[in-house]
PDB file of C-alpha atoms in Angstrom:
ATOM      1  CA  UNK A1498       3.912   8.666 -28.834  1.00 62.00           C
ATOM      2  CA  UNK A1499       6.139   5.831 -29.595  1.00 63.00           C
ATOM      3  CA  UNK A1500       5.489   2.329 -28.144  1.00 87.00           C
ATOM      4  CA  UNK A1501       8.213   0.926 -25.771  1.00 92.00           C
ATOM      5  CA  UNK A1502       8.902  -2.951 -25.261  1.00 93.00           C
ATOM      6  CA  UNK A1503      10.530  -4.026 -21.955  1.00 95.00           C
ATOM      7  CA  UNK A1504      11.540  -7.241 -20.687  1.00 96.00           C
ATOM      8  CA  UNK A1505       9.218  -8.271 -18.030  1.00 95.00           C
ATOM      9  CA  UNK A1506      11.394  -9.118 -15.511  1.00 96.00           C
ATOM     10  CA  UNK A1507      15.264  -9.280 -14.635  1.00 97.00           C
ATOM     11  CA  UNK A1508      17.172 -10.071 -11.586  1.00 97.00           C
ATOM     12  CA  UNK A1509      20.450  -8.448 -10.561  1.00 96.00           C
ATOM     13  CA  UNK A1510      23.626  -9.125  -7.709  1.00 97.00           C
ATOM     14  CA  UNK A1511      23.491  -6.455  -4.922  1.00 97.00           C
ATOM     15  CA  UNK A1512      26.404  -4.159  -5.747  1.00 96.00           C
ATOM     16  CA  UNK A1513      26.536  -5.138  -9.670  1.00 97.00           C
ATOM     17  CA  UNK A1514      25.161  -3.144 -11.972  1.00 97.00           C
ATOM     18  CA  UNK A1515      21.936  -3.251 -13.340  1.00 98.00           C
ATOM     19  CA  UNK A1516      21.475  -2.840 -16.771  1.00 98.00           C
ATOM     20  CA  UNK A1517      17.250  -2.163 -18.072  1.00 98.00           C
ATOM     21  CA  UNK A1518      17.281  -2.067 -22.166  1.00 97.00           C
ATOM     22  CA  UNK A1519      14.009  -1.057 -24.035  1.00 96.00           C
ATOM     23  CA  UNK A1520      13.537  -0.987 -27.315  1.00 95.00           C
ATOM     24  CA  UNK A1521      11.352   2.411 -29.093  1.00 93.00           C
ATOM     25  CA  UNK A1522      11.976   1.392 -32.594  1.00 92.00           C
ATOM     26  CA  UNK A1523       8.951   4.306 -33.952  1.00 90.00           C
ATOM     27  CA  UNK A1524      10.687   6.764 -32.256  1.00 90.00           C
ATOM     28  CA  UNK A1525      10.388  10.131 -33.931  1.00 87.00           C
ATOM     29  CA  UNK A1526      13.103  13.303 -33.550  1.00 85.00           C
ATOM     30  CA  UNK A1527      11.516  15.350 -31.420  1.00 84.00           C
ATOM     31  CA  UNK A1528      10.643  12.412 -28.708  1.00 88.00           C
ATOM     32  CA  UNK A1529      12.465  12.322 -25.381  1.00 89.00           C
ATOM     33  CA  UNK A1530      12.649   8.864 -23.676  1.00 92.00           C
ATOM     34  CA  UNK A1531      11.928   9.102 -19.918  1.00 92.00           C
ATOM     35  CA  UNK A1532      12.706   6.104 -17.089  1.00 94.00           C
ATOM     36  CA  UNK A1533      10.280   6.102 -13.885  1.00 93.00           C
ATOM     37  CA  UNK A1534      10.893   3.526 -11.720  1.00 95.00           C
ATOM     38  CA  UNK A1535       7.719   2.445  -8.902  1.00 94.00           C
ATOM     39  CA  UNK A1536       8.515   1.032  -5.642  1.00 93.00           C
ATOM     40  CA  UNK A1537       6.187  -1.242  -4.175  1.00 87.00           C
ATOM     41  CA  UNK A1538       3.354   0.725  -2.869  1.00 81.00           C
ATOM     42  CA  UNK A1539       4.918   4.227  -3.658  1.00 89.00           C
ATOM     43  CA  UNK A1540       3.993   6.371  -6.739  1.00 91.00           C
ATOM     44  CA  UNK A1541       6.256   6.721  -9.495  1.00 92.00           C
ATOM     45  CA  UNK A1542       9.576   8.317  -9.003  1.00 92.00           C
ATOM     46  CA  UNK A1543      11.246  10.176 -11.695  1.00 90.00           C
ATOM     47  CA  UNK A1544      14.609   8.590 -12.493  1.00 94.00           C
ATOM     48  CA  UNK A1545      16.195  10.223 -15.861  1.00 92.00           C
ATOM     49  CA  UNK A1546      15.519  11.181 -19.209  1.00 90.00           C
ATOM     50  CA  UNK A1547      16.991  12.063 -22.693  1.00 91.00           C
ATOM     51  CA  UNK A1548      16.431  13.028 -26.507  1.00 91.00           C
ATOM     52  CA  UNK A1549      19.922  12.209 -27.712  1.00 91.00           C
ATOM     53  CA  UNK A1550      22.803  12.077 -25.865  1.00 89.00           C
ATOM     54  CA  UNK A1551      23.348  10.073 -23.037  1.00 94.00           C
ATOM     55  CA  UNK A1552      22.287  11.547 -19.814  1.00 94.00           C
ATOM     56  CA  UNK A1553      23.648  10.946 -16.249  1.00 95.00           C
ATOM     57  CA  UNK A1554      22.525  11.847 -12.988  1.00 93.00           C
ATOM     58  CA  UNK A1555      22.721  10.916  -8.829  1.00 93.00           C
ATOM     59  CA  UNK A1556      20.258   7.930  -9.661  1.00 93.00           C
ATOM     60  CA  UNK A1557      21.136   6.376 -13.214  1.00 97.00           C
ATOM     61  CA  UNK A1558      22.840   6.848 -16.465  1.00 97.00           C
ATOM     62  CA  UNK A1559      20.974   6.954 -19.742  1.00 97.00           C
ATOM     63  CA  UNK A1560      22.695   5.398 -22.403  1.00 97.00           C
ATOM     64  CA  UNK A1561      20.613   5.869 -25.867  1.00 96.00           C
ATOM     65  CA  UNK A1562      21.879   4.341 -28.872  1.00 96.00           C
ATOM     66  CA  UNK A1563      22.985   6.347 -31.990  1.00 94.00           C
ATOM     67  CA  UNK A1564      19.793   5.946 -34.287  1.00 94.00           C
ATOM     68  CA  UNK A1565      17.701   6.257 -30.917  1.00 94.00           C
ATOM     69  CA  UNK A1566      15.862   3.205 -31.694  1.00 94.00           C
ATOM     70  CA  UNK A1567      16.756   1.595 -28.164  1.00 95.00           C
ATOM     71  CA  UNK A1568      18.105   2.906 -25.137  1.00 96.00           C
ATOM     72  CA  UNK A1569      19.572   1.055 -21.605  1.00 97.00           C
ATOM     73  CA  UNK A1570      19.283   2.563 -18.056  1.00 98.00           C
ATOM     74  CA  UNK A1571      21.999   1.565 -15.553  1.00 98.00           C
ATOM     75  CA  UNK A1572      22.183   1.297 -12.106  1.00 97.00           C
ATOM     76  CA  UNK A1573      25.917   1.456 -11.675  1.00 96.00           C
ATOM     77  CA  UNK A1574      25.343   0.036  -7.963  1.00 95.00           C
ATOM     78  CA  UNK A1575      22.141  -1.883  -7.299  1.00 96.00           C
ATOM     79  CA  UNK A1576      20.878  -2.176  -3.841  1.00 97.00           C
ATOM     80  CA  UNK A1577      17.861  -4.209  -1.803  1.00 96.00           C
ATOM     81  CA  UNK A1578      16.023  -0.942  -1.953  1.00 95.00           C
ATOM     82  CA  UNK A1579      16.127  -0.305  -5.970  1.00 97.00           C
ATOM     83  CA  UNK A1580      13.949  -3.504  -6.228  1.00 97.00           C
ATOM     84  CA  UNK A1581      11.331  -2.006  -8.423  1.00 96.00           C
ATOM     85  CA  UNK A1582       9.103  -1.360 -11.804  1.00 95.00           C
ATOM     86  CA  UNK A1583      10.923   0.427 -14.445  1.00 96.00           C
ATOM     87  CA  UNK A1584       9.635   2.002 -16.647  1.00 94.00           C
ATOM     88  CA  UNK A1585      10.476   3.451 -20.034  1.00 95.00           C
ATOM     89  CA  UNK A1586       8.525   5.942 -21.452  1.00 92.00           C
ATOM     90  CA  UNK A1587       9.173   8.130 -24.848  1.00 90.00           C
ATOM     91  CA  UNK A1588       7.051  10.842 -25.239  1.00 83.00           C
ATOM     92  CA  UNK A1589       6.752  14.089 -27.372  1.00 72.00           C
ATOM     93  CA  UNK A1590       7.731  17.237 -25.486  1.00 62.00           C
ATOM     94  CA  UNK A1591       4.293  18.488 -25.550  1.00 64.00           C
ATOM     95  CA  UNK A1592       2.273  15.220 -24.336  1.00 68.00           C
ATOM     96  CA  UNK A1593       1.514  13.265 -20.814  1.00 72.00           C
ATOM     97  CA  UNK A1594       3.059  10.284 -20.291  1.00 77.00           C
ATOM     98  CA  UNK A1595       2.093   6.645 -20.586  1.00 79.00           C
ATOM     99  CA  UNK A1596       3.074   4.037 -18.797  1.00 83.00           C
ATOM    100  CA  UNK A1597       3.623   0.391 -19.968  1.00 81.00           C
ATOM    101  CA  UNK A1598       4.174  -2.493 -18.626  1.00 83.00           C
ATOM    102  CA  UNK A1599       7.834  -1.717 -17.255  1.00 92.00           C
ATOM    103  CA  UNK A1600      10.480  -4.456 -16.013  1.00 96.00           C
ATOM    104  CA  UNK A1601      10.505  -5.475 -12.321  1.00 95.00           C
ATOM    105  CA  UNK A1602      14.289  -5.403 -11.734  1.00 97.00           C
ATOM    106  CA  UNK A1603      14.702  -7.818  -8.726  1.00 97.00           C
ATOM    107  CA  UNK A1604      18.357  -7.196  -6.882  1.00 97.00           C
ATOM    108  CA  UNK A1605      19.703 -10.370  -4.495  1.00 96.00           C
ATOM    109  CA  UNK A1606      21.886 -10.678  -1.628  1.00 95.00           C
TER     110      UNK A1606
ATOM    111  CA  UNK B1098      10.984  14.920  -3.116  1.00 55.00           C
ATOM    112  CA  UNK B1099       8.252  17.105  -4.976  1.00 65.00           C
ATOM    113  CA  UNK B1100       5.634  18.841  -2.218  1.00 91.00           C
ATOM    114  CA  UNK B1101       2.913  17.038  -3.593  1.00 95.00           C
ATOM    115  CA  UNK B1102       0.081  15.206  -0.726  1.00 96.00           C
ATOM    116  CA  UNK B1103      -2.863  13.005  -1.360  1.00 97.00           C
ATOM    117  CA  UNK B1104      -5.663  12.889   1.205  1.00 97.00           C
ATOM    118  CA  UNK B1105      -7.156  10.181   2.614  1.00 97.00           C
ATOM    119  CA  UNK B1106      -4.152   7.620   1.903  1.00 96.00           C
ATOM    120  CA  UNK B1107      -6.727   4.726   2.357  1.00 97.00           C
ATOM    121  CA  UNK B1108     -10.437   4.751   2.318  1.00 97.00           C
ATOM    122  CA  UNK B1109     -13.027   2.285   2.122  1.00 97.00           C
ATOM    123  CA  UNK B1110     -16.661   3.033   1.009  1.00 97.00           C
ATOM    124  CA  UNK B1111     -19.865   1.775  -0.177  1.00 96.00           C
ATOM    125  CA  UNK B1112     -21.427   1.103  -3.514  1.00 97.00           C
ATOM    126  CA  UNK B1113     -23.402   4.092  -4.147  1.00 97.00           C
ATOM    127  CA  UNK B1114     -22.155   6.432  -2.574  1.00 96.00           C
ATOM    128  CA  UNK B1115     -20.078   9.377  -3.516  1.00 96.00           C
ATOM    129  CA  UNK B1116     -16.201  10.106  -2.580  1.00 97.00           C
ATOM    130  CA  UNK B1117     -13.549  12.946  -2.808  1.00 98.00           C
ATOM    131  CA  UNK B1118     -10.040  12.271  -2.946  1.00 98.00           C
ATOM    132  CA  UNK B1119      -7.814  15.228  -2.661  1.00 98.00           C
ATOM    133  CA  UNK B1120      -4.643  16.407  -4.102  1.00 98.00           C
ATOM    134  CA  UNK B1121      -2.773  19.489  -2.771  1.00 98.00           C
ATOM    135  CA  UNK B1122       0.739  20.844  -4.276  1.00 97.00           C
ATOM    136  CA  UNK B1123       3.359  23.202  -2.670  1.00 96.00           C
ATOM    137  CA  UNK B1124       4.755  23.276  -5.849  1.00 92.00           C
ATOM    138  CA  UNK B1125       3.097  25.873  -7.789  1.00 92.00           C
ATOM    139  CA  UNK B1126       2.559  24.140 -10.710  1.00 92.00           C
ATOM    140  CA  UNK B1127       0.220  24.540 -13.461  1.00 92.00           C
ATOM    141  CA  UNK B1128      -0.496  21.443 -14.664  1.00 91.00           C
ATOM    142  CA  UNK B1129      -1.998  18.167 -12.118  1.00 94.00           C
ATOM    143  CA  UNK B1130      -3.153  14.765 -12.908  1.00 94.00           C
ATOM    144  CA  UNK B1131      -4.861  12.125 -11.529  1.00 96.00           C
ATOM    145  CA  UNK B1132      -4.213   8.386 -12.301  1.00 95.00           C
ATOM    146  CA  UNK B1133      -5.664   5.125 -11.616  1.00 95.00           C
ATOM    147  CA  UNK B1134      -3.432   1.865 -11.343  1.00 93.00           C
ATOM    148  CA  UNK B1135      -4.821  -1.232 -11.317  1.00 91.00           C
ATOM    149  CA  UNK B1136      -3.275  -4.915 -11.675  1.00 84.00           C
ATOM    150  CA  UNK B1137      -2.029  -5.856 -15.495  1.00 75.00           C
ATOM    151  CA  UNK B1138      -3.287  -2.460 -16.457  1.00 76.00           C
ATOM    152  CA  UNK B1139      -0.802  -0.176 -15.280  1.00 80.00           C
ATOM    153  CA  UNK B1140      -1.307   3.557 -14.837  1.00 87.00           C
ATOM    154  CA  UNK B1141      -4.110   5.108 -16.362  1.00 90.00           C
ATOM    155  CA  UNK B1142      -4.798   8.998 -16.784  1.00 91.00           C
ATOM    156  CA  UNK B1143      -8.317   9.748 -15.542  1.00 95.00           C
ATOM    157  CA  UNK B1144      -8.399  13.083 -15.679  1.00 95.00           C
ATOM    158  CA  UNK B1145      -5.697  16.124 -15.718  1.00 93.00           C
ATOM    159  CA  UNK B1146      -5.573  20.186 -15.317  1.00 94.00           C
ATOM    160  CA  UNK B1147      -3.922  22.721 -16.749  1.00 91.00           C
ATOM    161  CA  UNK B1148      -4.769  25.650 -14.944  1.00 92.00           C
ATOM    162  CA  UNK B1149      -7.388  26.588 -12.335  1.00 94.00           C
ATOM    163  CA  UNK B1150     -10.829  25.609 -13.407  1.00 93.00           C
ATOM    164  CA  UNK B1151      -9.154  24.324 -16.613  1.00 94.00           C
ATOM    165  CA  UNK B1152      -9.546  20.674 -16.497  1.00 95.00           C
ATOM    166  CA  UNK B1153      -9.670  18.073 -19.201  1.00 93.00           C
ATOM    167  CA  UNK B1154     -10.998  14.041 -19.625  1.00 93.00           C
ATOM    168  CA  UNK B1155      -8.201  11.019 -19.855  1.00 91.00           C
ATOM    169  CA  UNK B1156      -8.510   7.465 -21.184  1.00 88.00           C
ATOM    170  CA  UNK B1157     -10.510   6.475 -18.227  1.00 93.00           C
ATOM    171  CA  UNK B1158     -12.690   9.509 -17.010  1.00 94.00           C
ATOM    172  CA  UNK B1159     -16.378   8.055 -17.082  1.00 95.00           C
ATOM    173  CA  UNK B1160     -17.531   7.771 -13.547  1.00 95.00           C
ATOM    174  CA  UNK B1161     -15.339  10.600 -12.532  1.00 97.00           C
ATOM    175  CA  UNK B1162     -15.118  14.369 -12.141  1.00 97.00           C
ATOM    176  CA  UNK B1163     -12.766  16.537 -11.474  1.00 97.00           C
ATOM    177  CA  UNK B1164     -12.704  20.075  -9.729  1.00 97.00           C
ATOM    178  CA  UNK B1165      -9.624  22.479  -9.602  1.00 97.00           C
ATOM    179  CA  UNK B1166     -10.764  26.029  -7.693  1.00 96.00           C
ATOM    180  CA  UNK B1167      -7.245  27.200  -6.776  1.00 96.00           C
ATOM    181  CA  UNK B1168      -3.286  25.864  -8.207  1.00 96.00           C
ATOM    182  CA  UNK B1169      -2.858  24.055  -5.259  1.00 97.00           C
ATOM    183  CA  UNK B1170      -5.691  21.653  -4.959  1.00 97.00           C
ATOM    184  CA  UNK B1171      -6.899  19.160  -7.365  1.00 98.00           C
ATOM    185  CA  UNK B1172      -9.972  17.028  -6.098  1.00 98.00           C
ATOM    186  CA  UNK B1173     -10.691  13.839  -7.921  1.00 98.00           C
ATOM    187  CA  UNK B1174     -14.788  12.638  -7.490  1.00 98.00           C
ATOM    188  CA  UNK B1175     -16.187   9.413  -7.576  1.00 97.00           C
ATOM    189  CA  UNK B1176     -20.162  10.579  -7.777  1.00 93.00           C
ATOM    190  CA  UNK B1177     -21.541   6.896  -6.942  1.00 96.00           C
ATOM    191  CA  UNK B1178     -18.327   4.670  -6.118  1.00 97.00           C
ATOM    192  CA  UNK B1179     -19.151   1.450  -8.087  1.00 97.00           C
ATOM    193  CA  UNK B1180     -16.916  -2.142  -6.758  1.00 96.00           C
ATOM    194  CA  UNK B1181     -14.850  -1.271 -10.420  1.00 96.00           C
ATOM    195  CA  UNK B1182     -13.513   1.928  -8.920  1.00 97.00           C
ATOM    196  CA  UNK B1183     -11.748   0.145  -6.212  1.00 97.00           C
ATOM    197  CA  UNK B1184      -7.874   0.946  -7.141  1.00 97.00           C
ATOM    198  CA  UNK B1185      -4.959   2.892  -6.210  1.00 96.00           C
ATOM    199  CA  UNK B1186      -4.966   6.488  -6.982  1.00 97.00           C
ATOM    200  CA  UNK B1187      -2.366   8.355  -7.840  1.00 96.00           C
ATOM    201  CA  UNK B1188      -1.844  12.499  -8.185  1.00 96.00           C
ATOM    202  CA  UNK B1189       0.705  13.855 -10.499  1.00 94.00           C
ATOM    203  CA  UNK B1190       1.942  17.418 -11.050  1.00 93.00           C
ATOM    204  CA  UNK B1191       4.261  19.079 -14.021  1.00 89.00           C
ATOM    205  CA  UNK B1192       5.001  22.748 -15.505  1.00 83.00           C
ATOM    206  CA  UNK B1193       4.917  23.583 -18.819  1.00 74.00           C
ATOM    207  CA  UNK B1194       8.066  25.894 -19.779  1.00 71.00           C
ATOM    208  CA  UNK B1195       9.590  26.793 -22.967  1.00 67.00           C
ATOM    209  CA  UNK B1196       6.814  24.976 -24.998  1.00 63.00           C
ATOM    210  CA  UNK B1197       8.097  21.573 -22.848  1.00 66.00           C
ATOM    211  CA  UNK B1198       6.124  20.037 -20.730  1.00 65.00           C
ATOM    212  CA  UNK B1199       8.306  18.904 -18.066  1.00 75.00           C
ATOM    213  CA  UNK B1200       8.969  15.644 -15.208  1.00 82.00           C
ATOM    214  CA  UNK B1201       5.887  14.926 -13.853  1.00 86.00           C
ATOM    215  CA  UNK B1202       6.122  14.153  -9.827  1.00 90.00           C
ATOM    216  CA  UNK B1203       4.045  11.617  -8.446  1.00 93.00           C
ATOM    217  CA  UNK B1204       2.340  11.487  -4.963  1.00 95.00           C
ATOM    218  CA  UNK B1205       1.991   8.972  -2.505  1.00 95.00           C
ATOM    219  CA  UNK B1206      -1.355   7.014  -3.667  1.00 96.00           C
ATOM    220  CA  UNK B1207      -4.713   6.835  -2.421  1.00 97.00           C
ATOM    221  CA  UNK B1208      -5.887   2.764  -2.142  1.00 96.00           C
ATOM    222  CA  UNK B1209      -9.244   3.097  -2.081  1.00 97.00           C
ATOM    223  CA  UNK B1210     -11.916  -0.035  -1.501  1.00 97.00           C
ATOM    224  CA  UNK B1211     -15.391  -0.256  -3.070  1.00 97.00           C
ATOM    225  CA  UNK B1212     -17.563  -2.837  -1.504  1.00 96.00           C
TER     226      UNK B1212
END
């Protein structure tokens, strides 16, 4: 599977959006890029994922750019509570997933 | 959220001796993990299943064994806990369908302490 690079951290304004890019320039066709976010404590939580288009959901959109070499999650609305590790993950349809690194997205008052 | 509970949440042991963690699904689905996280490491597949008594080694497996006797339970087994063990362990569950193998869904984490 492709590698990912995240930043390491990033801070956000309660109620702003939050905007996580990584970059998965070896990405091949047929691998989907997945974001899992991990609140202190908790296990992973599924957030989104996509192969090509960009994907939205309850949580988060998935914007992925046109040669699919990079791809941004947004949180259109940030609150106290999505404080958290995000992680980006691309993976072949057929494999497990591995996790990274991830950003810790820290949203202020 | 997924139906998926780990058992015990928090345990703490002795070197030497041996310790089952458990994972149990409502789910129905045919494929469980486990994983390990530790600090500046991340998460780290120990060992996974893909169908009852169908079970198969991670990056991380020495030390561990795994045991999967009906879909619903996976039990994770530390033979002789050793200090290095001491983590947070994590159960995972997915479905394969239409040649895709699909979200997994994590559980809540057992921390477990070695001493």
């Amino acid at each position: 599977d492709a590698k990912t690079t995240q930043p390491p951290s990033m801070d956000c304004a309660e109620g702003r959006a939050a905007n996580l890019p990584c970059n998965h320039s070896t990405i091949s066709g047929n691998e989907y890029v997945y974001w899992y976010r991990q609140i202190h404590s908790q296990g992973p939580q599924y957030i989104i994922h996509g192969l090509k288009n960009n994907e939205t959901n309850e949580m988060a959109s998935l914007i992925i750019t046109e040669d699919r070499k990079s791809s941004t999650l947004i949180l259109p609305h940030a609150t106290l509570r999505d404080t958290a590790v995000y992680y980006c993950i691309v993976r072949n349809a057929g494999n497990m997933l591995t996790f990274g690194g991830g950003t810790r997205l820290m949203v202020k008052p | 959220d997924a139906g998926i509970t780990q058992s015990p949440r928090h345990k703490v042991t002795e070197t030497g001796t041996p310790v089952t963690l458990r994972c149990h699904q409502t789910e129905n689905h045919r494929y469980m993990y486990w994983y390990r996280q530790d600090p500046g490491h991340g998460l780290r597949l120990i060992h996974y299943s893909y169908g009852v008594k169908d079970t198969d080694k991670g990056e991380v497996s020495d030390g561990y064994s795994v045991s999967r006797s009906k879909t619903e339970d996976f039990l994770l087994t530390l033979e002789s806990a050793t200090s290095s063990q001491t983590s947070v362990y994590f159960c995972a569950i997915s479905e394969y369908r239409d040649r895709i193998l699909e979200t997994q869904y994590f559980g809540p984490g057992t921390r477990l302490l070695v001493l």
